[in-house]
Structures are given as structure tokens and as C-alpha cells.
PDB file of C-alpha atoms in Angstrom:
ATOM      1  CA  MET H  27       5.548 -64.263 -17.169  1.00  0.00           C
ATOM      2  CA  ARG H  28       7.676 -62.128 -19.377  1.00  0.00           C
ATOM      3  CA  LYS H  29       4.799 -60.738 -21.298  1.00  0.00           C
ATOM      4  CA  SER H  30       3.010 -59.869 -17.947  1.00  0.00           C
ATOM      5  CA  ILE H  31       6.235 -57.955 -16.931  1.00  0.00           C
ATOM      6  CA  LEU H  32       6.672 -56.375 -20.135  1.00  0.00           C
ATOM      7  CA  ILE H  33       2.789 -55.164 -20.182  1.00  0.00           C
ATOM      8  CA  VAL H  34       3.039 -53.885 -16.700  1.00  0.00           C
ATOM      9  CA  PHE H  35       6.316 -52.041 -17.504  1.00  0.00           C
ATOM     10  CA  LEU H  36       4.677 -50.585 -20.724  1.00  0.00           C
ATOM     11  CA  LEU H  37       1.482 -49.467 -18.942  1.00  0.00           C
ATOM     12  CA  MET H  38       3.740 -47.744 -16.114  1.00  0.00           C
ATOM     13  CA  ALA H  39       5.687 -45.976 -18.731  1.00  0.00           C
ATOM     14  CA  ALA H  40       2.621 -44.876 -20.595  1.00  0.00           C
ATOM     15  CA  THR H  41       1.058 -43.512 -17.409  1.00  0.00           C
ATOM     16  CA  LEU H  42       4.174 -41.714 -16.467  1.00  0.00           C
ATOM     17  CA  THR H  43       4.524 -40.038 -19.988  1.00  0.00           C
ATOM     18  CA  GLY H  44       0.994 -39.118 -20.020  1.00  0.00           C
ATOM     19  CA  ARG H  45       1.213 -37.553 -16.642  1.00  0.00           C
ATOM     20  CA  ALA H  46       4.624 -35.729 -17.476  1.00  0.00           C
ATOM     21  CA  GLN H  47       2.800 -33.816 -20.314  1.00  0.00           C
ATOM     22  CA  ASN H  48       0.242 -32.236 -17.855  1.00  0.00           C
ATOM     23  CA  PHE H  49       1.812 -28.735 -18.017  1.00  0.00           C
ATOM     24  CA  ALA H  50       1.085 -25.046 -19.092  1.00  0.00           C
ATOM     25  CA  LEU H  51       2.992 -22.007 -19.549  1.00  0.00           C
ATOM     26  CA  ILE H  52       1.986 -18.320 -18.271  1.00  0.00           C
ATOM     27  CA  ASP H  53       3.579 -15.158 -19.270  1.00  0.00           C
ATOM     28  CA  MET H  54       3.760 -13.136 -16.084  1.00  0.00           C
ATOM     29  CA  GLU H  55       5.026  -9.913 -17.815  1.00  0.00           C
ATOM     30  CA  TYR H  56       1.889 -10.307 -20.161  1.00  0.00           C
ATOM     31  CA  ILE H  57      -0.303 -10.786 -17.292  1.00  0.00           C
ATOM     32  CA  LEU H  58       0.954  -7.931 -15.266  1.00  0.00           C
ATOM     33  CA  LYS H  59       0.902  -5.573 -18.130  1.00  0.00           C
ATOM     34  CA  HIS H  60      -2.975  -6.061 -18.300  1.00  0.00           C
ATOM     35  CA  ILE H  61      -3.488  -5.386 -14.509  1.00  0.00           C
ATOM     36  CA  PRO H  62      -4.154  -1.772 -13.751  1.00  0.00           C
ATOM     37  CA  ALA H  63      -3.288  -2.041 -10.052  1.00  0.00           C
ATOM     38  CA  TYR H  64       0.310  -3.369 -10.848  1.00  0.00           C
ATOM     39  CA  GLU H  65       0.751  -0.310 -13.129  1.00  0.00           C
ATOM     40  CA  SER H  66      -0.382   1.817 -10.269  1.00  0.00           C
ATOM     41  CA  ALA H  67       1.779   0.243  -7.875  1.00  0.00           C
ATOM     42  CA  ASN H  68       4.616   0.628 -10.045  1.00  0.00           C
ATOM     43  CA  GLN H  69       3.997   4.403 -10.476  1.00  0.00           C
ATOM     44  CA  GLN H  70       3.780   4.740  -6.596  1.00  0.00           C
ATOM     45  CA  MET H  71       7.127   2.945  -6.153  1.00  0.00           C
ATOM     46  CA  GLU H  72       8.758   4.965  -8.912  1.00  0.00           C
ATOM     47  CA  GLN H  73       7.525   8.206  -7.405  1.00  0.00           C
ATOM     48  CA  ALA H  74       8.658   7.163  -3.945  1.00  0.00           C
ATOM     49  CA  SER H  75      11.972   6.102  -5.262  1.00  0.00           C
ATOM     50  CA  LYS H  76      12.728   9.418  -7.044  1.00  0.00           C
ATOM     51  CA  GLN H  77      11.799  11.294  -3.714  1.00  0.00           C
ATOM     52  CA  TRP H  78      14.109   9.129  -1.774  1.00  0.00           C
ATOM     53  CA  GLN H  79      16.917   9.163  -4.328  1.00  0.00           C
ATOM     54  CA  SER H  80      16.469  13.193  -4.324  1.00  0.00           C
ATOM     55  CA  GLU H  81      17.237  13.072  -0.532  1.00  0.00           C
ATOM     56  CA  ILE H  82      20.158  10.739  -0.882  1.00  0.00           C
ATOM     57  CA  ASP H  83      21.639  12.857  -3.677  1.00  0.00           C
ATOM     58  CA  LYS H  84      21.188  16.017  -1.617  1.00  0.00           C
ATOM     59  CA  LEU H  85      23.074  14.457   1.267  1.00  0.00           C
ATOM     60  CA  ALA H  86      25.902  13.168  -1.151  1.00  0.00           C
ATOM     61  CA  GLN H  87      26.370  16.748  -2.508  1.00  0.00           C
ATOM     62  CA  GLN H  88      26.622  17.996   1.060  1.00  0.00           C
ATOM     63  CA  ALA H  89      29.303  15.485   1.653  1.00  0.00           C
ATOM     64  CA  LYS H  90      31.012  16.282  -1.417  1.00  0.00           C
ATOM     65  CA  SER H  91      30.938  19.925  -0.691  1.00  0.00           C
ATOM     66  CA  MET H  92      32.343  19.474   2.649  1.00  0.00           C
ATOM     67  CA  TYR H  93      35.141  17.302   1.414  1.00  0.00           C
ATOM     68  CA  GLU H  94      35.959  19.971  -1.352  1.00  0.00           C
ATOM     69  CA  ASP H  95      36.000  22.697   1.291  1.00  0.00           C
ATOM     70  CA  TYR H  96      38.435  20.565   3.577  1.00  0.00           C
ATOM     71  CA  GLN H  97      40.571  19.903   0.709  1.00  0.00           C
ATOM     72  CA  LYS H  98      40.730  23.813  -0.198  1.00  0.00           C
ATOM     73  CA  ASN H  99      41.556  24.716   3.218  1.00  0.00           C
ATOM     74  CA  ALA H 100      43.581  21.540   4.635  1.00  0.00           C
ATOM     75  CA  SER H 101      46.972  23.555   4.512  1.00  0.00           C
ATOM     76  CA  THR H 102      45.569  26.511   6.690  1.00  0.00           C
ATOM     77  CA  LEU H 103      43.908  24.382   9.329  1.00  0.00           C
ATOM     78  CA  THR H 104      45.295  23.363  12.542  1.00  0.00           C
ATOM     79  CA  ASP H 105      45.238  19.888  13.593  1.00  0.00           C
ATOM     80  CA  THR H 106      42.300  20.220  15.876  1.00  0.00           C
ATOM     81  CA  GLN H 107      40.296  21.944  13.096  1.00  0.00           C
ATOM     82  CA  ARG H 108      41.434  19.290  10.542  1.00  0.00           C
ATOM     83  CA  ASN H 109      40.460  16.436  12.877  1.00  0.00           C
ATOM     84  CA  ALA H 110      37.084  18.119  13.526  1.00  0.00           C
ATOM     85  CA  LYS H 111      36.453  18.597   9.648  1.00  0.00           C
ATOM     86  CA  GLU H 112      37.500  14.924   8.836  1.00  0.00           C
ATOM     87  CA  LYS H 113      35.044  13.670  11.515  1.00  0.00           C
ATOM     88  CA  ALA H 114      32.321  15.881  10.291  1.00  0.00           C
ATOM     89  CA  ILE H 115      32.836  14.624   6.731  1.00  0.00           C
ATOM     90  CA  VAL H 116      33.089  10.822   7.880  1.00  0.00           C
ATOM     91  CA  ASP H 117      29.924  11.428   9.994  1.00  0.00           C
ATOM     92  CA  LYS H 118      28.038  12.920   6.833  1.00  0.00           C
ATOM     93  CA  GLU H 119      29.150   9.871   4.801  1.00  0.00           C
ATOM     94  CA  THR H 120      28.066   7.395   7.501  1.00  0.00           C
ATOM     95  CA  GLU H 121      24.645   9.288   7.478  1.00  0.00           C
ATOM     96  CA  LEU H 122      24.410   9.032   3.712  1.00  0.00           C
ATOM     97  CA  ALA H 123      25.186   5.203   3.810  1.00  0.00           C
ATOM     98  CA  GLU H 124      22.493   4.838   6.576  1.00  0.00           C
ATOM     99  CA  LEU H 125      20.086   6.836   4.413  1.00  0.00           C
ATOM    100  CA  ARG H 126      20.725   4.638   1.523  1.00  0.00           C
ATOM    101  CA  ARG H 127      20.301   1.427   3.499  1.00  0.00           C
ATOM    102  CA  LYS H 128      17.096   2.898   5.136  1.00  0.00           C
ATOM    103  CA  TYR H 129      15.540   3.320   1.692  1.00  0.00           C
ATOM    104  CA  PHE H 130      16.973   0.811  -0.576  1.00  0.00           C
ATOM    105  CA  GLY H 131      18.677  -1.889   1.675  1.00  0.00           C
ATOM    106  CA  PRO H 132      17.344  -5.303   1.940  1.00  0.00           C
ATOM    107  CA  GLN H 133      14.997  -4.300   4.879  1.00  0.00           C
ATOM    108  CA  GLY H 134      14.474  -1.002   3.302  1.00  0.00           C
ATOM    109  CA  GLU H 135      11.499   1.187   2.693  1.00  0.00           C
ATOM    110  CA  MET H 136      11.472   0.129  -0.966  1.00  0.00           C
ATOM    111  CA  GLY H 137      11.211  -3.508  -0.021  1.00  0.00           C
ATOM    112  CA  LYS H 138       8.578  -2.854   2.415  1.00  0.00           C
ATOM    113  CA  MET H 139       6.657  -0.740  -0.138  1.00  0.00           C
ATOM    114  CA  GLN H 140       6.915  -3.340  -2.780  1.00  0.00           C
ATOM    115  CA  GLU H 141       5.706  -6.119  -0.486  1.00  0.00           C
ATOM    116  CA  GLN H 142       2.912  -4.042   0.513  1.00  0.00           C
ATOM    117  CA  LEU H 143       1.777  -3.120  -2.997  1.00  0.00           C
ATOM    118  CA  MET H 144       2.806  -6.202  -4.900  1.00  0.00           C
ATOM    119  CA  ARG H 145       1.998  -9.175  -2.639  1.00  0.00           C
ATOM    120  CA  PRO H 146      -1.818  -8.810  -3.010  1.00  0.00           C
ATOM    121  CA  ILE H 147      -1.686  -8.821  -6.747  1.00  0.00           C
ATOM    122  CA  GLN H 148       0.937 -11.902  -6.832  1.00  0.00           C
ATOM    123  CA  ASP H 149      -1.238 -13.690  -4.487  1.00  0.00           C
ATOM    124  CA  GLU H 150      -4.407 -12.883  -6.598  1.00  0.00           C
ATOM    125  CA  ILE H 151      -2.413 -14.433  -9.738  1.00  0.00           C
ATOM    126  CA  TYR H 152      -1.160 -17.240  -7.856  1.00  0.00           C
ATOM    127  CA  ASN H 153      -4.612 -18.023  -6.634  1.00  0.00           C
ATOM    128  CA  ALA H 154      -6.043 -17.890 -10.169  1.00  0.00           C
ATOM    129  CA  VAL H 155      -3.116 -20.142 -11.618  1.00  0.00           C
ATOM    130  CA  LYS H 156      -3.814 -22.535  -9.062  1.00  0.00           C
ATOM    131  CA  ASP H 157      -7.461 -22.727  -9.598  1.00  0.00           C
ATOM    132  CA  ILE H 158      -6.955 -23.144 -13.393  1.00  0.00           C
ATOM    133  CA  ALA H 159      -4.321 -25.581 -12.848  1.00  0.00           C
ATOM    134  CA  THR H 160      -6.572 -27.670 -10.607  1.00  0.00           C
ATOM    135  CA  GLU H 161      -9.479 -27.531 -12.989  1.00  0.00           C
ATOM    136  CA  LEU H 162      -7.331 -28.513 -15.913  1.00  0.00           C
ATOM    137  CA  GLY H 163      -5.389 -31.123 -13.977  1.00  0.00           C
ATOM    138  CA  LEU H 164      -2.149 -29.414 -14.662  1.00  0.00           C
ATOM    139  CA  ALA H 165       0.937 -30.780 -12.661  1.00  0.00           C
ATOM    140  CA  VAL H 166       3.141 -27.960 -13.588  1.00  0.00           C
ATOM    141  CA  VAL H 167       2.628 -24.210 -14.543  1.00  0.00           C
ATOM    142  CA  THR H 168       5.858 -22.418 -15.603  1.00  0.00           C
ATOM    143  CA  ASP H 169       6.434 -18.778 -16.026  1.00  0.00           C
ATOM    144  CA  ARG H 170       7.771 -18.233 -19.605  1.00  0.00           C
ATOM    145  CA  ALA H 171       9.417 -15.158 -18.588  1.00  0.00           C
ATOM    146  CA  SER H 172      11.578 -16.675 -15.876  1.00  0.00           C
ATOM    147  CA  ALA H 173      12.209 -20.083 -17.570  1.00  0.00           C
ATOM    148  CA  GLN H 174      15.277 -19.593 -19.282  1.00  0.00           C
ATOM    149  CA  SER H 175      15.823 -23.131 -20.443  1.00  0.00           C
ATOM    150  CA  ILE H 176      12.470 -23.036 -22.856  1.00  0.00           C
ATOM    151  CA  ILE H 177      13.628 -22.720 -26.345  1.00  0.00           C
ATOM    152  CA  PHE H 178      10.205 -23.140 -27.867  1.00  0.00           C
ATOM    153  CA  ALA H 179       6.700 -23.543 -26.505  1.00  0.00           C
ATOM    154  CA  SER H 180       3.626 -24.048 -28.232  1.00  0.00           C
ATOM    155  CA  PRO H 181       1.191 -21.140 -27.664  1.00  0.00           C
ATOM    156  CA  ASP H 182      -1.481 -23.875 -27.058  1.00  0.00           C
ATOM    157  CA  ILE H 183      -0.122 -24.356 -23.577  1.00  0.00           C
ATOM    158  CA  ASP H 184      -0.099 -20.853 -22.614  1.00  0.00           C
ATOM    159  CA  ILE H 185      -2.895 -20.098 -20.269  1.00  0.00           C
ATOM    160  CA  SER H 186      -2.050 -16.330 -19.630  1.00  0.00           C
ATOM    161  CA  ASP H 187      -5.304 -15.246 -21.176  1.00  0.00           C
ATOM    162  CA  GLU H 188      -7.264 -17.584 -19.135  1.00  0.00           C
ATOM    163  CA  VAL H 189      -5.609 -16.247 -15.948  1.00  0.00           C
ATOM    164  CA  LEU H 190      -6.445 -12.771 -16.875  1.00  0.00           C
ATOM    165  CA  ALA H 191     -10.067 -13.692 -17.523  1.00  0.00           C
ATOM    166  CA  ARG H 192     -10.249 -15.287 -14.234  1.00  0.00           C
ATOM    167  CA  LEU H 193      -8.980 -12.167 -12.693  1.00  0.00           C
ATOM    168  CA  GLY H 194     -11.681 -10.093 -14.427  1.00  0.00           C
ATOM    169  CA  TYR H 195      -9.258  -8.608 -17.045  1.00  0.00           C
ATOM    170  CA  ALA H 196     -10.341 -10.336 -20.114  1.00  0.00           C
ATOM    171  CA  ASN H 197      -9.395  -8.956 -23.546  1.00  0.00           C
TER     172      ASN H 197
END
């Protein structure tokens, strides 16, 4: 009786141990670096970002000039003029904050552009990884770049080149 329980326990442990070793790594940075569409998308986003930042900088400069002008002339202004200038400065700063939020906020143009340009690439990579994992019987595929707790990993379990080959970007 004891022997049969021990044998069953050992078989279960061996099965779980074997299953726990079914994993692989990918290096997402390496994969993305080898996909021309990713580089193109990054360039488009960088160009848009520079354009939007230029608009923001121009508006910020206007607000700064208005404030400096107000500071120089505050002593010569009537209360009505002072209030009007203060309101204009506050309105300009509000406009600046709204423009920043419009372009770079959580629901901003940059986020939408990133979603539009990067999502298809990410989906393609995900599908390739999923197909390879299914074919090889892998239970887990971890991204080396984002898995900070990995201290060492054998290059033998890195399937990044297989993913690139599946996507048509073989070395």
C-alpha cells in the first residue's frame, strides 16, 4: 500500500516537473529591431511627436510672453486691465494644458497613433509566438526584456529567431 502511494506520488511529481520545464524566451526588442514596419511606425510617431511638441512650445512661449508683459506693466494697469490680462494668461495656459492632453494625454493622439501603427505588428508577433508555442508544446513564453526576475537563461530556450522566421524576417 505504501509503495503504491509512493509510486503514484513520484509519477505525479515527475509529470509536474516535466510540464514545468516547457517554456521558452523571446527577446521582443531583438524581434522588433528586425521588423522594418516597426522602424517605420516609430519614425512616423517621432515625426508627429516633434510637430505636436513644436505647437505646444509655440503656445507655451505665447503664454510666457503674455505673463512677462503683464509683469512689466502690472503697476501701470488699472484693476480692470489687470483682471483682463490675468484672465487672458489663465485662458492661454488652459489652452496649453488642453493641447498637451489632446496630443500626449492618456486618450491623446499619440496613444491613438501608437495603437493604430503598433497593434498590427504586435498581433502578428503574438500569433507567431502562439503558433510556435503550440507546435513545440510550450506552456509559457516569456519576454526576456520585460522579465526582470530572470538572472540567467540559456540561449537554447530563446525562440526569437524562430519568431522572426515565422514572420518572414529570417536572418
